[in-house]
Amino acid sequence: MEQEYETMVTMYGIPNCDTVKKARTWLEANGVDYAFHDYKKAGIDRPRLEAWVKELGWETVLNRAGTTFRKLPDAARENLDAGKAVDLMLAQPSMIKRPILDTGKARLAGFKPDVYAAAIR
């Protein structure tokens, strides 16, 4: 007999982000218990961020469309690689794609209801 266990889901983001709000609403509407980690207040540690980059790719984890990234000097935005992207995101967590959802089995970047449904069910 297969034993079922509840994996703690953690959402990483900032509470005033519209996409985070939509994702949180979806989780609540679907009865998913989750912890919320506000990386603007609580920060993010290098090993976790490096693990996300390794799993998802720095191109996915770094939010290059956001205002914080676009306001960087050209020199900071050039010749990006995983190491430089991690350094930028550690210095300014607003540059991390939002939300990052850790299901315990996989990490998801951004919010798409169908992707959430497939990963959590």
C-alpha atoms as an extended CHARMM CRD file, in Angstrom:
* protein
*
       121  EXT
         1         1  MET       CA              0.0000000000        0.0000000000        0.0000000000  PROA      1               0.0000000000
         2         2  GLU       CA              1.3560000000        3.3880000000       -1.0110000000  PROA      2               0.0000000000
         3         3  GLN       CA              1.6130000000        5.8890000000        1.7970000000  PROA      3               0.0000000000
         4         4  GLU       CA              0.4560000000        9.3950000000        1.0760000000  PROA      4               0.0000000000
         5         5  TYR       CA              2.1030000000       12.3090000000        2.7640000000  PROA      5               0.0000000000
         6         6  GLU       CA              1.5480000000       16.0110000000        2.6710000000  PROA      6               0.0000000000
         7         7  THR       CA              4.4280000000       17.9570000000        1.2020000000  PROA      7               0.0000000000
         8         8  MET       CA              4.7230000000       21.5310000000        2.3960000000  PROA      8               0.0000000000
         9         9  VAL       CA              4.3540000000       23.9450000000       -0.4810000000  PROA      9               0.0000000000
        10        10  THR       CA              6.2430000000       27.2190000000       -0.1840000000  PROA      10              0.0000000000
        11        11  MET       CA              5.6500000000       30.2850000000       -2.3060000000  PROA      11              0.0000000000
        12        12  TYR       CA              8.4750000000       32.8050000000       -2.6260000000  PROA      12              0.0000000000
        13        13  GLY       CA              7.6620000000       36.3210000000       -3.7160000000  PROA      13              0.0000000000
        14        14  ILE       CA              6.5620000000       39.7270000000       -2.5480000000  PROA      14              0.0000000000
        15        15  PRO       CA              2.9970000000       40.2450000000       -1.3380000000  PROA      15              0.0000000000
        16        16  ASN       CA              2.1450000000       43.3350000000       -3.4060000000  PROA      16              0.0000000000
        17        17  CYS       CA              3.0000000000       41.6890000000       -6.7630000000  PROA      17              0.0000000000
        18        18  ASP       CA             -0.1400000000       41.1440000000       -8.8740000000  PROA      18              0.0000000000
        19        19  THR       CA              1.0590000000       37.7660000000      -10.1640000000  PROA      19              0.0000000000
        20        20  VAL       CA              1.8030000000       36.6020000000       -6.6180000000  PROA      20              0.0000000000
        21        21  LYS       CA             -1.6930000000       37.7150000000       -5.5690000000  PROA      21              0.0000000000
        22        22  LYS       CA             -3.2390000000       35.6690000000       -8.4040000000  PROA      22              0.0000000000
        23        23  ALA       CA             -1.1590000000       32.6180000000       -7.5060000000  PROA      23              0.0000000000
        24        24  ARG       CA             -2.0470000000       32.8840000000       -3.8190000000  PROA      24              0.0000000000
        25        25  THR       CA             -5.7400000000       33.2020000000       -4.7000000000  PROA      25              0.0000000000
        26        26  TRP       CA             -5.4640000000       30.0830000000       -6.8750000000  PROA      26              0.0000000000
        27        27  LEU       CA             -3.7330000000       28.0760000000       -4.1190000000  PROA      27              0.0000000000
        28        28  GLU       CA             -6.3540000000       29.1220000000       -1.5660000000  PROA      28              0.0000000000
        29        29  ALA       CA             -9.2730000000       28.3980000000       -3.9320000000  PROA      29              0.0000000000
        30        30  ASN       CA             -7.8180000000       24.9350000000       -4.5570000000  PROA      30              0.0000000000
        31        31  GLY       CA             -7.3260000000       24.1630000000       -0.8710000000  PROA      31              0.0000000000
        32        32  VAL       CA             -3.5300000000       24.0480000000       -1.0270000000  PROA      32              0.0000000000
        33        33  ASP       CA             -1.8080000000       24.7090000000        2.2800000000  PROA      33              0.0000000000
        34        34  TYR       CA              1.3250000000       26.7370000000        1.7160000000  PROA      34              0.0000000000
        35        35  ALA       CA              3.8430000000       28.8980000000        3.4880000000  PROA      35              0.0000000000
        36        36  PHE       CA              4.6700000000       32.3290000000        2.0820000000  PROA      36              0.0000000000
        37        37  HSD       CA              8.2520000000       33.5920000000        2.0500000000  PROA      37              0.0000000000
        38        38  ASP       CA              8.5230000000       37.3270000000        1.4170000000  PROA      38              0.0000000000
        39        39  TYR       CA             12.0190000000       37.6970000000        0.0560000000  PROA      39              0.0000000000
        40        40  LYS       CA             11.8650000000       41.4570000000        0.2390000000  PROA      40              0.0000000000
        41        41  LYS       CA             11.5680000000       41.1740000000        4.0340000000  PROA      41              0.0000000000
        42        42  ALA       CA             13.1790000000       37.7980000000        4.7710000000  PROA      42              0.0000000000
        43        43  GLY       CA             15.7520000000       37.8320000000        1.9730000000  PROA      43              0.0000000000
        44        44  ILE       CA             16.8990000000       34.7860000000        0.0790000000  PROA      44              0.0000000000
        45        45  ASP       CA             19.9680000000       32.6890000000        0.6610000000  PROA      45              0.0000000000
        46        46  ARG       CA             22.6020000000       32.0170000000       -1.9850000000  PROA      46              0.0000000000
        47        47  PRO       CA             22.3780000000       28.1730000000       -1.8710000000  PROA      47              0.0000000000
        48        48  ARG       CA             18.5990000000       28.2330000000       -2.4810000000  PROA      48              0.0000000000
        49        49  LEU       CA             18.8960000000       30.7860000000       -5.2790000000  PROA      49              0.0000000000
        50        50  GLU       CA             21.7400000000       28.8180000000       -6.8880000000  PROA      50              0.0000000000
        51        51  ALA       CA             19.6180000000       25.6490000000       -6.6900000000  PROA      51              0.0000000000
        52        52  TRP       CA             16.7380000000       27.4240000000       -8.4700000000  PROA      52              0.0000000000
        53        53  VAL       CA             19.1310000000       28.6570000000      -11.1480000000  PROA      53              0.0000000000
        54        54  LYS       CA             20.5560000000       25.1590000000      -11.5730000000  PROA      54              0.0000000000
        55        55  GLU       CA             17.0710000000       23.6100000000      -11.8540000000  PROA      55              0.0000000000
        56        56  LEU       CA             15.2500000000       26.2990000000      -13.8530000000  PROA      56              0.0000000000
        57        57  GLY       CA             18.0540000000       28.2550000000      -15.5470000000  PROA      57              0.0000000000
        58        58  TRP       CA             19.1360000000       31.7780000000      -14.6480000000  PROA      58              0.0000000000
        59        59  GLU       CA             17.2750000000       33.0710000000      -17.7100000000  PROA      59              0.0000000000
        60        60  THR       CA             14.0180000000       31.9040000000      -16.0850000000  PROA      60              0.0000000000
        61        61  VAL       CA             14.7570000000       32.9370000000      -12.5010000000  PROA      61              0.0000000000
        62        62  LEU       CA             16.0450000000       36.4310000000      -13.3240000000  PROA      62              0.0000000000
        63        63  ASN       CA             13.1560000000       38.7790000000      -14.0770000000  PROA      63              0.0000000000
        64        64  ARG       CA             14.6150000000       40.8690000000      -16.8800000000  PROA      64              0.0000000000
        65        65  ALA       CA             11.2270000000       42.4130000000      -17.7140000000  PROA      65              0.0000000000
        66        66  GLY       CA             10.8970000000       44.1250000000      -14.3370000000  PROA      66              0.0000000000
        67        67  THR       CA             11.6020000000       47.7510000000      -13.5410000000  PROA      67              0.0000000000
        68        68  THR       CA             14.4380000000       46.9380000000      -11.1250000000  PROA      68              0.0000000000
        69        69  PHE       CA             16.4130000000       45.1100000000      -13.8120000000  PROA      69              0.0000000000
        70        70  ARG       CA             15.6660000000       47.6760000000      -16.5380000000  PROA      70              0.0000000000
        71        71  LYS       CA             16.9470000000       50.5000000000      -14.2850000000  PROA      71              0.0000000000
        72        72  LEU       CA             20.3510000000       48.8400000000      -13.8970000000  PROA      72              0.0000000000
        73        73  PRO       CA             23.2850000000       50.4740000000      -15.6850000000  PROA      73              0.0000000000
        74        74  ASP       CA             24.0510000000       48.8800000000      -19.0620000000  PROA      74              0.0000000000
        75        75  ALA       CA             27.2990000000       47.4290000000      -17.7060000000  PROA      75              0.0000000000
        76        76  ALA       CA             25.3870000000       45.4520000000      -15.0540000000  PROA      76              0.0000000000
        77        77  ARG       CA             23.0300000000       44.0020000000      -17.6850000000  PROA      77              0.0000000000
        78        78  GLU       CA             25.7440000000       42.9520000000      -20.1280000000  PROA      78              0.0000000000
        79        79  ASN       CA             27.5500000000       39.6080000000      -20.3030000000  PROA      79              0.0000000000
        80        80  LEU       CA             25.1530000000       37.9460000000      -17.9020000000  PROA      80              0.0000000000
        81        81  ASP       CA             25.7880000000       34.4050000000      -16.7680000000  PROA      81              0.0000000000
        82        82  ALA       CA             24.4770000000       32.3080000000      -13.8770000000  PROA      82              0.0000000000
        83        83  GLY       CA             26.9560000000       33.7050000000      -11.3400000000  PROA      83              0.0000000000
        84        84  LYS       CA             26.3370000000       37.3340000000      -12.2460000000  PROA      84              0.0000000000
        85        85  ALA       CA             22.5660000000       36.7890000000      -12.2900000000  PROA      85              0.0000000000
        86        86  VAL       CA             22.6470000000       35.2270000000       -8.8040000000  PROA      86              0.0000000000
        87        87  ASP       CA             24.7120000000       38.1560000000       -7.4950000000  PROA      87              0.0000000000
        88        88  LEU       CA             22.2030000000       40.6440000000       -8.9540000000  PROA      88              0.0000000000
        89        89  MET       CA             19.2300000000       38.7890000000       -7.4570000000  PROA      89              0.0000000000
        90        90  LEU       CA             20.8690000000       38.4940000000       -4.0340000000  PROA      90              0.0000000000
        91        91  ALA       CA             21.5770000000       42.2330000000       -4.0510000000  PROA      91              0.0000000000
        92        92  GLN       CA             18.0440000000       43.0740000000       -5.2060000000  PROA      92              0.0000000000
        93        93  PRO       CA             15.4990000000       40.2740000000       -4.6460000000  PROA      93              0.0000000000
        94        94  SER       CA             12.9380000000       42.2320000000       -6.6930000000  PROA      94              0.0000000000
        95        95  MET       CA             14.7850000000       40.8680000000       -9.7190000000  PROA      95              0.0000000000
        96        96  ILE       CA             13.7320000000       37.2970000000       -8.9040000000  PROA      96              0.0000000000
        97        97  LYS       CA             10.8780000000       36.0280000000      -11.0740000000  PROA      97              0.0000000000
        98        98  ARG       CA              7.6510000000       35.9790000000       -9.1020000000  PROA      98              0.0000000000
        99        99  PRO       CA              6.3910000000       33.8110000000       -7.7040000000  PROA      99              0.0000000000
       100       100  ILE       CA              8.6730000000       30.8420000000       -7.2740000000  PROA      100             0.0000000000
       101       101  LEU       CA              6.6120000000       27.9070000000       -6.0150000000  PROA      101             0.0000000000
       102       102  ASP       CA              8.3960000000       25.0440000000       -4.3050000000  PROA      102             0.0000000000
       103       103  THR       CA              6.1070000000       22.0070000000       -4.2610000000  PROA      103             0.0000000000
       104       104  GLY       CA              8.6870000000       19.8960000000       -2.4480000000  PROA      104             0.0000000000
       105       105  LYS       CA              9.2360000000       17.9300000000       -5.6600000000  PROA      105             0.0000000000
       106       106  ALA       CA              9.7720000000       20.7280000000       -8.1690000000  PROA      106             0.0000000000
       107       107  ARG       CA             10.1150000000       24.4690000000       -8.4300000000  PROA      107             0.0000000000
       108       108  LEU       CA              7.8500000000       26.5380000000      -10.6880000000  PROA      108             0.0000000000
       109       109  ALA       CA              8.6220000000       30.0760000000      -11.8380000000  PROA      109             0.0000000000
       110       110  GLY       CA              5.7650000000       32.4540000000      -12.5370000000  PROA      110             0.0000000000
       111       111  PHE       CA              2.0940000000       31.5620000000      -12.3840000000  PROA      111             0.0000000000
       112       112  LYS       CA              0.0410000000       29.5700000000      -14.8570000000  PROA      112             0.0000000000
       113       113  PRO       CA             -3.0500000000       27.8480000000      -13.4020000000  PROA      113             0.0000000000
       114       114  ASP       CA             -2.6810000000       24.7530000000      -15.5930000000  PROA      114             0.0000000000
       115       115  VAL       CA              0.9700000000       24.3050000000      -14.6250000000  PROA      115             0.0000000000
       116       116  TYR       CA              0.1070000000       24.6940000000      -10.9330000000  PROA      116             0.0000000000
       117       117  ALA       CA             -2.7370000000       22.1800000000      -11.2550000000  PROA      117             0.0000000000
       118       118  ALA       CA             -0.4960000000       19.6000000000      -12.9190000000  PROA      118             0.0000000000
       119       119  ALA       CA              2.3170000000       20.0460000000      -10.3810000000  PROA      119             0.0000000000
       120       120  ILE       CA              0.1940000000       19.9930000000       -7.2510000000  PROA      120             0.0000000000
       121       121  ARG       CA             -2.3910000000       17.3260000000       -8.0230000000  PROA      121             0.0000000000
